[in-house]
PDB file of C-alpha atoms and ligand atoms in Angstrom:
ATOM      1  CA  UNK A   1      29.757   7.387   0.997  1.00 63.00           C
ATOM      2  CA  UNK A   2      28.056   4.946  -1.394  1.00 80.00           C
ATOM      3  CA  UNK A   3      24.273   4.839  -1.336  1.00 83.00           C
ATOM      4  CA  UNK A   4      23.197   1.618   0.410  1.00 94.00           C
ATOM      5  CA  UNK A   5      20.183  -0.559  -0.250  1.00 97.00           C
ATOM      6  CA  UNK A   6      21.817  -3.381   1.729  1.00 97.00           C
ATOM      7  CA  UNK A   7      19.742  -4.915   4.538  1.00 98.00           C
ATOM      8  CA  UNK A   8      22.332  -7.438   5.726  1.00 98.00           C
ATOM      9  CA  UNK A   9      22.104  -7.921   9.488  1.00 98.00           C
ATOM     10  CA  UNK A  10      18.628  -6.379   9.686  1.00 98.00           C
ATOM     11  CA  UNK A  11      15.468  -8.172  10.769  1.00 98.00           C
ATOM     12  CA  UNK A  12      12.200  -7.367   9.026  1.00 99.00           C
ATOM     13  CA  UNK A  13       8.631  -8.189  10.051  1.00 99.00           C
ATOM     14  CA  UNK A  14       6.132  -8.539   7.194  1.00 99.00           C
ATOM     15  CA  UNK A  15       2.424  -9.027   7.900  1.00 99.00           C
ATOM     16  CA  UNK A  16       0.236 -10.965   5.472  1.00 98.00           C
ATOM     17  CA  UNK A  17       3.359 -12.640   4.128  1.00 98.00           C
ATOM     18  CA  UNK A  18       1.825 -15.888   2.892  1.00 98.00           C
ATOM     19  CA  UNK A  19       0.703 -14.620  -0.511  1.00 98.00           C
ATOM     20  CA  UNK A  20       0.459 -11.709  -2.941  1.00 98.00           C
ATOM     21  CA  UNK A  21       2.304  -8.481  -2.238  1.00 98.00           C
ATOM     22  CA  UNK A  22       3.424  -9.568   1.247  1.00 98.00           C
ATOM     23  CA  UNK A  23       5.112 -12.634  -0.183  1.00 98.00           C
ATOM     24  CA  UNK A  24       6.875 -10.613  -2.889  1.00 98.00           C
ATOM     25  CA  UNK A  25       8.007  -8.005  -0.356  1.00 98.00           C
ATOM     26  CA  UNK A  26       9.348 -10.737   1.958  1.00 98.00           C
ATOM     27  CA  UNK A  27      11.401 -12.246  -0.865  1.00 98.00           C
ATOM     28  CA  UNK A  28      12.728  -8.847  -1.961  1.00 98.00           C
ATOM     29  CA  UNK A  29      13.794  -7.952   1.604  1.00 98.00           C
ATOM     30  CA  UNK A  30      15.507 -11.342   1.925  1.00 98.00           C
ATOM     31  CA  UNK A  31      17.303 -10.789  -1.405  1.00 98.00           C
ATOM     32  CA  UNK A  32      18.562  -7.491   0.022  1.00 98.00           C
ATOM     33  CA  UNK A  33      19.983  -9.396   3.009  1.00 98.00           C
ATOM     34  CA  UNK A  34      17.329  -9.153   5.724  1.00 98.00           C
ATOM     35  CA  UNK A  35      16.098 -11.953   7.955  1.00 98.00           C
ATOM     36  CA  UNK A  36      12.305 -11.939   7.635  1.00 99.00           C
ATOM     37  CA  UNK A  37       9.602 -12.765  10.203  1.00 99.00           C
ATOM     38  CA  UNK A  38       6.553 -13.889   8.213  1.00 99.00           C
ATOM     39  CA  UNK A  39       3.350 -12.950  10.059  1.00 99.00           C
ATOM     40  CA  UNK A  40      -0.149 -14.166   9.268  1.00 98.00           C
ATOM     41  CA  UNK A  41      -3.021 -16.540   9.872  1.00 98.00           C
ATOM     42  CA  UNK A  42      -2.356 -18.957   6.969  1.00 98.00           C
ATOM     43  CA  UNK A  43       0.470 -21.369   6.222  1.00 98.00           C
ATOM     44  CA  UNK A  44       3.699 -19.593   5.272  1.00 98.00           C
ATOM     45  CA  UNK A  45       5.107 -22.672   3.511  1.00 98.00           C
ATOM     46  CA  UNK A  46       5.241 -21.073   0.048  1.00 98.00           C
ATOM     47  CA  UNK A  47       6.920 -17.907   1.318  1.00 98.00           C
ATOM     48  CA  UNK A  48       9.356 -19.846   3.516  1.00 98.00           C
ATOM     49  CA  UNK A  49      10.401 -21.797   0.407  1.00 98.00           C
ATOM     50  CA  UNK A  50      10.708 -18.650  -1.726  1.00 98.00           C
ATOM     51  CA  UNK A  51      12.770 -16.829   0.920  1.00 98.00           C
ATOM     52  CA  UNK A  52      14.988 -19.904   1.288  1.00 98.00           C
ATOM     53  CA  UNK A  53      15.437 -20.117  -2.491  1.00 97.00           C
ATOM     54  CA  UNK A  54      16.537 -16.462  -2.418  1.00 96.00           C
ATOM     55  CA  UNK A  55      19.221 -17.416   0.118  1.00 96.00           C
ATOM     56  CA  UNK A  56      17.390 -15.826   3.054  1.00 98.00           C
ATOM     57  CA  UNK A  57      16.218 -16.913   6.507  1.00 98.00           C
ATOM     58  CA  UNK A  58      12.663 -16.696   7.795  1.00 98.00           C
ATOM     59  CA  UNK A  59      10.605 -17.310  10.918  1.00 98.00           C
ATOM     60  CA  UNK A  60       6.851 -17.861  10.677  1.00 98.00           C
ATOM     61  CA  UNK A  61       4.631 -16.249  13.310  1.00 98.00           C
ATOM     62  CA  UNK A  62       1.004 -17.333  13.522  1.00 98.00           C
ATOM     63  CA  UNK A  63      -1.208 -14.292  14.031  1.00 98.00           C
ATOM     64  CA  UNK A  64      -4.784 -13.289  13.312  1.00 98.00           C
ATOM     65  CA  UNK A  65      -4.528  -9.530  12.865  1.00 98.00           C
ATOM     66  CA  UNK A  66      -8.250  -8.885  13.245  1.00 98.00           C
ATOM     67  CA  UNK A  67      -7.589  -8.495  16.993  1.00 98.00           C
ATOM     68  CA  UNK A  68      -4.804  -6.904  19.028  1.00 98.00           C
ATOM     69  CA  UNK A  69      -3.947 -10.213  20.747  1.00 98.00           C
ATOM     70  CA  UNK A  70      -0.832 -10.942  18.646  1.00 98.00           C
ATOM     71  CA  UNK A  71       0.615  -7.411  18.646  1.00 98.00           C
ATOM     72  CA  UNK A  72       3.158  -7.714  21.485  1.00 98.00           C
ATOM     73  CA  UNK A  73       3.839 -11.376  20.691  1.00 98.00           C
ATOM     74  CA  UNK A  74       4.877 -10.537  17.101  1.00 98.00           C
ATOM     75  CA  UNK A  75       7.599  -8.236  18.395  1.00 98.00           C
ATOM     76  CA  UNK A  76       8.756 -10.567  21.191  1.00 98.00           C
ATOM     77  CA  UNK A  77       8.856 -13.685  18.975  1.00 98.00           C
ATOM     78  CA  UNK A  78      10.857 -11.781  16.363  1.00 98.00           C
ATOM     79  CA  UNK A  79      13.331 -10.467  18.920  1.00 98.00           C
ATOM     80  CA  UNK A  80      13.643 -13.940  20.495  1.00 98.00           C
ATOM     81  CA  UNK A  81      14.676 -15.206  17.031  1.00 98.00           C
ATOM     82  CA  UNK A  82      17.402 -12.761  15.947  1.00 98.00           C
ATOM     83  CA  UNK A  83      17.701 -10.415  18.902  1.00 98.00           C
ATOM     84  CA  UNK A  84      16.360  -7.460  16.929  1.00 98.00           C
ATOM     85  CA  UNK A  85      13.531  -5.922  14.903  1.00 98.00           C
ATOM     86  CA  UNK A  86      14.557  -3.187  12.465  1.00 98.00           C
ATOM     87  CA  UNK A  87      11.876  -3.054   9.776  1.00 99.00           C
ATOM     88  CA  UNK A  88       8.091  -3.404   9.987  1.00 99.00           C
ATOM     89  CA  UNK A  89       6.026  -3.799   6.822  1.00 99.00           C
ATOM     90  CA  UNK A  90       2.307  -3.431   7.569  1.00 99.00           C
ATOM     91  CA  UNK A  91       0.999  -5.253   4.511  1.00 98.00           C
ATOM     92  CA  UNK A  92      -1.942  -7.409   5.681  1.00 98.00           C
ATOM     93  CA  UNK A  93      -5.240  -5.988   4.542  1.00 98.00           C
ATOM     94  CA  UNK A  94      -8.750  -6.950   3.512  1.00 97.00           C
ATOM     95  CA  UNK A  95     -11.427  -5.489   1.265  1.00 96.00           C
ATOM     96  CA  UNK A  96     -15.240  -5.844   1.324  1.00 97.00           C
ATOM     97  CA  UNK A  97     -17.312  -4.830  -1.699  1.00 96.00           C
ATOM     98  CA  UNK A  98     -20.906  -3.541  -1.605  1.00 98.00           C
ATOM     99  CA  UNK A  99     -22.741  -0.385  -2.596  1.00 98.00           C
ATOM    100  CA  UNK A 100     -22.397   2.293   0.095  1.00 98.00           C
ATOM    101  CA  UNK A 101     -26.176   2.340   0.471  1.00 98.00           C
ATOM    102  CA  UNK A 102     -26.184  -1.320   1.555  1.00 98.00           C
ATOM    103  CA  UNK A 103     -22.862  -1.490   3.418  1.00 98.00           C
ATOM    104  CA  UNK A 104     -23.004  -3.300   6.780  1.00 98.00           C
ATOM    105  CA  UNK A 105     -21.464  -2.474  10.128  1.00 98.00           C
ATOM    106  CA  UNK A 106     -19.759  -5.871  10.124  1.00 98.00           C
ATOM    107  CA  UNK A 107     -17.998  -5.095   6.820  1.00 98.00           C
ATOM    108  CA  UNK A 108     -17.044  -1.656   8.106  1.00 98.00           C
ATOM    109  CA  UNK A 109     -15.535  -2.968  11.362  1.00 98.00           C
ATOM    110  CA  UNK A 110     -13.752  -5.967   9.850  1.00 98.00           C
ATOM    111  CA  UNK A 111     -11.835  -3.819   7.361  1.00 98.00           C
ATOM    112  CA  UNK A 112     -11.036  -1.009   9.784  1.00 98.00           C
ATOM    113  CA  UNK A 113      -9.736  -3.480  12.393  1.00 98.00           C
ATOM    114  CA  UNK A 114      -7.202  -5.191  10.090  1.00 98.00           C
ATOM    115  CA  UNK A 115      -6.285  -2.284   7.808  1.00 98.00           C
ATOM    116  CA  UNK A 116      -6.010   0.488  10.382  1.00 98.00           C
ATOM    117  CA  UNK A 117      -6.438  -0.403  14.064  1.00 98.00           C
ATOM    118  CA  UNK A 118      -3.984  -3.305  14.180  1.00 98.00           C
ATOM    119  CA  UNK A 119      -1.554  -1.401  11.954  1.00 99.00           C
ATOM    120  CA  UNK A 120      -1.477   1.437  14.459  1.00 99.00           C
ATOM    121  CA  UNK A 121      -1.002  -0.718  17.547  1.00 99.00           C
ATOM    122  CA  UNK A 122       1.604  -2.978  15.915  1.00 99.00           C
ATOM    123  CA  UNK A 123       3.513   0.131  14.815  1.00 99.00           C
ATOM    124  CA  UNK A 124       3.250   1.457  18.381  1.00 98.00           C
ATOM    125  CA  UNK A 125       4.619  -1.809  19.852  1.00 98.00           C
ATOM    126  CA  UNK A 126       7.469  -1.808  17.299  1.00 98.00           C
ATOM    127  CA  UNK A 127       8.334   1.850  17.967  1.00 98.00           C
ATOM    128  CA  UNK A 128       8.186   1.402  21.747  1.00 98.00           C
ATOM    129  CA  UNK A 129      10.871  -1.260  21.472  1.00 98.00           C
ATOM    130  CA  UNK A 130      13.086   0.835  19.180  1.00 98.00           C
ATOM    131  CA  UNK A 131      12.712   3.979  21.261  1.00 98.00           C
ATOM    132  CA  UNK A 132      13.343   1.981  24.453  1.00 97.00           C
ATOM    133  CA  UNK A 133      16.630   0.773  22.962  1.00 97.00           C
ATOM    134  CA  UNK A 134      17.520   4.175  21.536  1.00 97.00           C
ATOM    135  CA  UNK A 135      17.617   2.695  18.021  1.00 97.00           C
ATOM    136  CA  UNK A 136      16.144   3.781  14.718  1.00 98.00           C
ATOM    137  CA  UNK A 137      14.137   1.666  12.294  1.00 98.00           C
ATOM    138  CA  UNK A 138      11.806   1.670   9.332  1.00 99.00           C
ATOM    139  CA  UNK A 139       8.042   1.278   9.038  1.00 99.00           C
ATOM    140  CA  UNK A 140       6.559   0.738   5.570  1.00 99.00           C
ATOM    141  CA  UNK A 141       2.766   0.774   5.371  1.00 99.00           C
ATOM    142  CA  UNK A 142       1.002  -0.694   2.362  1.00 98.00           C
ATOM    143  CA  UNK A 143      -1.568   1.935   1.447  1.00 98.00           C
ATOM    144  CA  UNK A 144      -3.482   2.092  -1.858  1.00 98.00           C
ATOM    145  CA  UNK A 145      -4.587   4.316  -4.707  1.00 98.00           C
ATOM    146  CA  UNK A 146      -7.670   4.621  -2.478  1.00 98.00           C
ATOM    147  CA  UNK A 147      -5.425   6.679  -0.198  1.00 98.00           C
ATOM    148  CA  UNK A 148      -5.746   9.351  -2.937  1.00 98.00           C
ATOM    149  CA  UNK A 149      -8.980   8.491  -4.735  1.00 98.00           C
ATOM    150  CA  UNK A 150     -12.536   7.567  -3.791  1.00 98.00           C
ATOM    151  CA  UNK A 151     -13.234   4.401  -5.717  1.00 96.00           C
ATOM    152  CA  UNK A 152     -16.667   2.761  -5.718  1.00 95.00           C
ATOM    153  CA  UNK A 153     -18.317   0.000  -3.635  1.00 96.00           C
ATOM    154  CA  UNK A 154     -15.509  -0.202  -1.075  1.00 97.00           C
ATOM    155  CA  UNK A 155     -16.369   2.418   1.560  1.00 98.00           C
ATOM    156  CA  UNK A 156     -14.514   0.915   4.517  1.00 98.00           C
ATOM    157  CA  UNK A 157     -11.485   0.088   2.359  1.00 98.00           C
ATOM    158  CA  UNK A 158     -11.216   3.648   1.053  1.00 98.00           C
ATOM    159  CA  UNK A 159     -11.692   5.035   4.566  1.00 98.00           C
ATOM    160  CA  UNK A 160      -9.038   2.691   5.959  1.00 99.00           C
ATOM    161  CA  UNK A 161      -6.449   3.386   3.244  1.00 98.00           C
ATOM    162  CA  UNK A 162      -7.054   7.150   3.305  1.00 98.00           C
ATOM    163  CA  UNK A 163      -6.728   6.929   7.094  1.00 98.00           C
ATOM    164  CA  UNK A 164      -3.514   4.959   6.709  1.00 99.00           C
ATOM    165  CA  UNK A 165      -1.988   7.752   4.606  1.00 98.00           C
ATOM    166  CA  UNK A 166      -2.813  10.220   7.379  1.00 98.00           C
ATOM    167  CA  UNK A 167      -1.506   7.881  10.063  1.00 99.00           C
ATOM    168  CA  UNK A 168       1.730   7.457   8.092  1.00 99.00           C
ATOM    169  CA  UNK A 169       2.245  11.213   8.109  1.00 98.00           C
ATOM    170  CA  UNK A 170       1.373  11.580  11.820  1.00 98.00           C
ATOM    171  CA  UNK A 171       3.725   8.797  12.913  1.00 99.00           C
ATOM    172  CA  UNK A 172       6.465  10.204  10.670  1.00 99.00           C
ATOM    173  CA  UNK A 173       6.120  13.583  12.367  1.00 98.00           C
ATOM    174  CA  UNK A 174       6.252  12.086  15.880  1.00 98.00           C
ATOM    175  CA  UNK A 175       9.042   9.569  15.302  1.00 98.00           C
ATOM    176  CA  UNK A 176      11.339  11.095  12.641  1.00 98.00           C
ATOM    177  CA  UNK A 177      13.535  12.734  15.272  1.00 98.00           C
ATOM    178  CA  UNK A 178      13.870   9.349  16.985  1.00 98.00           C
ATOM    179  CA  UNK A 179      15.371   7.832  13.830  1.00 98.00           C
ATOM    180  CA  UNK A 180      12.256   5.923  12.833  1.00 98.00           C
ATOM    181  CA  UNK A 181      11.211   6.448   9.217  1.00 99.00           C
ATOM    182  CA  UNK A 182       7.488   5.936   8.626  1.00 99.00           C
ATOM    183  CA  UNK A 183       6.449   5.834   4.966  1.00 99.00           C
ATOM    184  CA  UNK A 184       3.902   4.080   2.791  1.00 99.00           C
ATOM    185  CA  UNK A 185       3.658   2.512  -0.633  1.00 99.00           C
ATOM    186  CA  UNK A 186       0.484   2.929  -2.662  1.00 98.00           C
ATOM    187  CA  UNK A 187       0.267  -0.057  -5.005  1.00 98.00           C
ATOM    188  CA  UNK A 188      -1.761   0.402  -8.154  1.00 98.00           C
ATOM    189  CA  UNK A 189      -3.717  -2.495  -9.589  1.00 97.00           C
ATOM    190  CA  UNK A 190      -1.755  -5.673  -8.853  1.00 98.00           C
ATOM    191  CA  UNK A 191      -2.636  -9.217  -9.746  1.00 97.00           C
ATOM    192  CA  UNK A 192      -3.380 -10.822  -6.326  1.00 94.00           C
ATOM    193  CA  UNK A 193      -6.340 -12.318  -4.405  1.00 92.00           C
ATOM    194  CA  UNK A 194      -7.359  -8.762  -3.432  1.00 88.00           C
ATOM    195  CA  UNK A 195      -8.217  -7.872  -7.054  1.00 93.00           C
ATOM    196  CA  UNK A 196      -9.487 -11.235  -8.291  1.00 94.00           C
ATOM    197  CA  UNK A 197     -13.112 -10.017  -8.433  1.00 92.00           C
ATOM    198  CA  UNK A 198     -12.080  -7.047 -10.596  1.00 92.00           C
ATOM    199  CA  UNK A 199     -10.040  -9.146 -12.996  1.00 95.00           C
ATOM    200  CA  UNK A 200     -12.911 -11.639 -13.328  1.00 95.00           C
ATOM    201  CA  UNK A 201     -15.328  -8.848 -14.329  1.00 95.00           C
ATOM    202  CA  UNK A 202     -14.639  -8.250 -18.073  1.00 96.00           C
ATOM    203  CA  UNK A 203     -15.948  -4.655 -18.023  1.00 96.00           C
ATOM    204  CA  UNK A 204     -13.998  -3.585 -14.923  1.00 93.00           C
ATOM    205  CA  UNK A 205     -10.910  -5.470 -16.115  1.00 96.00           C
ATOM    206  CA  UNK A 206     -10.750  -3.705 -19.480  1.00 96.00           C
ATOM    207  CA  UNK A 207     -11.640  -0.302 -17.971  1.00 95.00           C
ATOM    208  CA  UNK A 208      -8.786  -0.636 -15.468  1.00 95.00           C
ATOM    209  CA  UNK A 209      -6.279  -1.948 -18.002  1.00 96.00           C
ATOM    210  CA  UNK A 210      -7.174   0.828 -20.424  1.00 96.00           C
ATOM    211  CA  UNK A 211      -6.243   3.454 -17.842  1.00 96.00           C
ATOM    212  CA  UNK A 212      -2.874   2.040 -16.799  1.00 97.00           C
ATOM    213  CA  UNK A 213      -0.144   3.730 -18.864  1.00 98.00           C
ATOM    214  CA  UNK A 214       2.165   0.734 -18.371  1.00 98.00           C
ATOM    215  CA  UNK A 215      -0.534  -1.394 -20.037  1.00 97.00           C
ATOM    216  CA  UNK A 216      -0.563  -4.345 -17.650  1.00 97.00           C
ATOM    217  CA  UNK A 217      -1.699  -5.318 -14.154  1.00 97.00           C
ATOM    218  CA  UNK A 218       1.179  -5.014 -11.704  1.00 98.00           C
ATOM    219  CA  UNK A 219       2.943  -8.237 -10.881  1.00 98.00           C
ATOM    220  CA  UNK A 220       3.804  -8.603  -7.148  1.00 98.00           C
ATOM    221  CA  UNK A 221       7.563  -8.729  -7.914  1.00 97.00           C
ATOM    222  CA  UNK A 222       7.243  -5.198  -9.334  1.00 98.00           C
ATOM    223  CA  UNK A 223       6.583  -3.862  -5.816  1.00 98.00           C
ATOM    224  CA  UNK A 224       9.615  -5.355  -4.065  1.00 98.00           C
ATOM    225  CA  UNK A 225      12.117  -2.666  -5.052  1.00 98.00           C
ATOM    226  CA  UNK A 226      10.083   0.148  -3.493  1.00 98.00           C
ATOM    227  CA  UNK A 227       9.832  -1.787  -0.213  1.00 98.00           C
ATOM    228  CA  UNK A 228      13.585  -2.449  -0.146  1.00 98.00           C
ATOM    229  CA  UNK A 229      14.268   1.220  -0.889  1.00 98.00           C
ATOM    230  CA  UNK A 230      12.052   2.538   1.922  1.00 98.00           C
ATOM    231  CA  UNK A 231      13.467  -0.074   4.331  1.00 98.00           C
ATOM    232  CA  UNK A 232      17.082   0.764   3.490  1.00 98.00           C
ATOM    233  CA  UNK A 233      19.636   3.419   4.528  1.00 98.00           C
ATOM    234  CA  UNK A 234      19.000   5.059   1.127  1.00 98.00           C
ATOM    235  CA  UNK A 235      15.695   6.312   2.585  1.00 98.00           C
ATOM    236  CA  UNK A 236      17.105   7.649   5.868  1.00 98.00           C
ATOM    237  CA  UNK A 237      15.918  11.223   5.161  1.00 98.00           C
ATOM    238  CA  UNK A 238      12.513  10.231   3.771  1.00 98.00           C
ATOM    239  CA  UNK A 239       9.620  10.633   6.207  1.00 98.00           C
ATOM    240  CA  UNK A 240       5.861  10.518   5.725  1.00 98.00           C
ATOM    241  CA  UNK A 241       5.604   9.891   1.983  1.00 98.00           C
ATOM    242  CA  UNK A 242       3.059   7.720   0.212  1.00 98.00           C
ATOM    243  CA  UNK A 243       4.930   6.376  -2.815  1.00 98.00           C
ATOM    244  CA  UNK A 244       2.732   5.240  -5.702  1.00 98.00           C
ATOM    245  CA  UNK A 245       3.857   2.107  -7.553  1.00 98.00           C
ATOM    246  CA  UNK A 246       1.053   2.085 -10.052  1.00 98.00           C
ATOM    247  CA  UNK A 247       2.228   1.769 -13.654  1.00 98.00           C
ATOM    248  CA  UNK A 248       1.467   5.473 -14.062  1.00 98.00           C
ATOM    249  CA  UNK A 249      -2.226   5.326 -12.979  1.00 98.00           C
ATOM    250  CA  UNK A 250      -2.108   8.553 -10.938  1.00 98.00           C
ATOM    251  CA  UNK A 251      -0.217  10.386 -13.662  1.00 97.00           C
ATOM    252  CA  UNK A 252      -3.084   9.792 -16.073  1.00 95.00           C
TER     253      UNK A 252
HETATM  254  P1  NAP B 301      -4.079 -10.641  -0.690  1.00 68.54           P
HETATM  255  O1  NAP B 301      -3.428 -11.647  -1.575  1.00 68.54           O
HETATM  256  O2  NAP B 301      -5.520 -10.738  -0.379  1.00 68.54           O
HETATM  257  O3  NAP B 301      -3.215 -10.544   0.650  1.00 68.54           O
HETATM  258  C1  NAP B 301      -3.715  -9.988   1.845  1.00 68.54           C
HETATM  259  C2  NAP B 301      -2.875 -10.519   2.983  1.00 68.54           C
HETATM  260  O4  NAP B 301      -3.402 -10.029   4.221  1.00 68.54           O
HETATM  261  C3  NAP B 301      -2.908 -12.043   3.044  1.00 68.54           C
HETATM  262  O5  NAP B 301      -1.664 -12.518   3.447  1.00 68.54           O
HETATM  263  C4  NAP B 301      -3.954 -12.261   4.121  1.00 68.54           C
HETATM  264  O6  NAP B 301      -3.871 -13.514   4.748  1.00 68.54           O
HETATM  265  C5  NAP B 301      -3.588 -11.148   5.074  1.00 68.54           C
HETATM  266  N1  NAP B 301      -4.634 -10.956   6.057  1.00 68.54           N
HETATM  267  C6  NAP B 301      -5.893 -10.497   5.849  1.00 68.54           C
HETATM  268  N2  NAP B 301      -6.592 -10.533   6.993  1.00 68.54           N
HETATM  269  C7  NAP B 301      -5.753 -11.017   7.950  1.00 68.54           C
HETATM  270  C8  NAP B 301      -5.899 -11.300   9.330  1.00 68.54           C
HETATM  271  N3  NAP B 301      -7.034 -11.103  10.007  1.00 68.54           N
HETATM  272  N4  NAP B 301      -4.821 -11.796   9.989  1.00 68.54           N
HETATM  273  C9  NAP B 301      -3.662 -12.023   9.338  1.00 68.54           C
HETATM  274  N5  NAP B 301      -3.471 -11.785   8.045  1.00 68.54           N
HETATM  275  C10 NAP B 301      -4.507 -11.295   7.355  1.00 68.54           C
HETATM  276  O7  NAP B 301      -3.924  -9.221  -1.359  1.00 68.54           O
HETATM  277  P2  NAP B 301      -2.659  -8.303  -1.659  1.00 68.54           P
HETATM  278  O8  NAP B 301      -3.010  -7.573  -2.883  1.00 68.54           O
HETATM  279  O9  NAP B 301      -1.389  -9.059  -1.607  1.00 68.54           O
HETATM  280  O10 NAP B 301      -2.772  -7.273  -0.453  1.00 68.54           O
HETATM  281  C11 NAP B 301      -1.678  -6.862   0.334  1.00 68.54           C
HETATM  282  C12 NAP B 301      -1.878  -5.417   0.751  1.00 68.54           C
HETATM  283  O11 NAP B 301      -1.805  -4.604  -0.422  1.00 68.54           O
HETATM  284  C13 NAP B 301      -3.237  -5.120   1.376  1.00 68.54           C
HETATM  285  O12 NAP B 301      -3.085  -4.201   2.431  1.00 68.54           O
HETATM  286  C14 NAP B 301      -4.005  -4.493   0.233  1.00 68.54           C
HETATM  287  O13 NAP B 301      -5.030  -3.664   0.678  1.00 68.54           O
HETATM  288  C15 NAP B 301      -2.909  -3.728  -0.450  1.00 68.54           C
HETATM  289  N6  NAP B 301      -3.177  -3.332  -1.832  1.00 68.54           N
HETATM  290  C16 NAP B 301      -3.302  -4.254  -2.826  1.00 68.54           C
HETATM  291  C17 NAP B 301      -3.551  -3.823  -4.122  1.00 68.54           C
HETATM  292  C18 NAP B 301      -3.673  -4.777  -5.267  1.00 68.54           C
HETATM  293  O14 NAP B 301      -3.930  -4.322  -6.397  1.00 68.54           O
HETATM  294  N7  NAP B 301      -3.516  -6.055  -5.115  1.00 68.54           N
HETATM  295  C19 NAP B 301      -3.646  -2.476  -4.392  1.00 68.54           C
HETATM  296  C20 NAP B 301      -3.511  -1.568  -3.357  1.00 68.54           C
HETATM  297  C21 NAP B 301      -3.261  -2.007  -2.088  1.00 68.54           C
HETATM  298  P3  NAP B 301      -4.838 -14.740   4.247  1.00 68.54           P
HETATM  299  O15 NAP B 301      -4.261 -15.219   2.950  1.00 68.54           O
HETATM  300  O16 NAP B 301      -4.716 -15.713   5.360  1.00 68.54           O
HETATM  301  O17 NAP B 301      -6.218 -14.154   4.084  1.00 68.54           O
END
């Protein structure tokens, strides 16, 4: 049997799809044949156009992921569109920067809510539907190098992404036998809104660049292949991994 990365006939849900890594993942999934539900709080116009240009179909779902309000609606609106939901990419995430000694409760809660709490309950809603139908599926969480490392000045972000790695493994253990693959991607340093402050700081920028064996900041398109792989039949026996896509950062 030929190895298949084909997602034709599948429906994917991507959170935070309006920009950055979520946009690139949405386009890559569409190029592999999936219909893509674009979830977020901002206009999806750019991503809709990019998915269309790639020959794909998309549905935009308005959702503020800082609360659990949209969780069930995201699944039901997706299923009302194509009749199915096969792939969930938990990509939306935020970061707040301050020294640990000064870090506020508000910055702690805001990050944990979007990066961890909503991810868990959206994954639960997605899995309940799949298990109820007796079908398998794929969950791909967007973790971070801060799932492996400590970092500085981002305590809630590191806690959330380290927690997400653990959650990925727990859900994989509970749902693997039900045909649901739960895995994560740990992006290295990619050029998006999330890292704008780092790239604008000449010292941090050159320190980071100097440590990346590939010698350049990741471009969002460089993440798409890993998402397609983990969402595809080629990854059917892969459960609970956190796959770095980091230009060699962790190998250094
Ligand atoms: P980004 O451009 O800031 O994208 C973050 C996405 O999350 C945006 O679509 C954003 O929507 C969405 N989002 C945030 N809060 C939301 C909320 N309450 N409701 C709905 N959507 C919300 O940064 P990115 O780099 O593409 O980040 C994508 C993921 O990759 C994040 O989980 C991030 O932690 C992770 N990551 C990024 C890097 C990197 O180097 N860039 C490295 C490791 C991990 P708005 O545009 O409306 O805010």
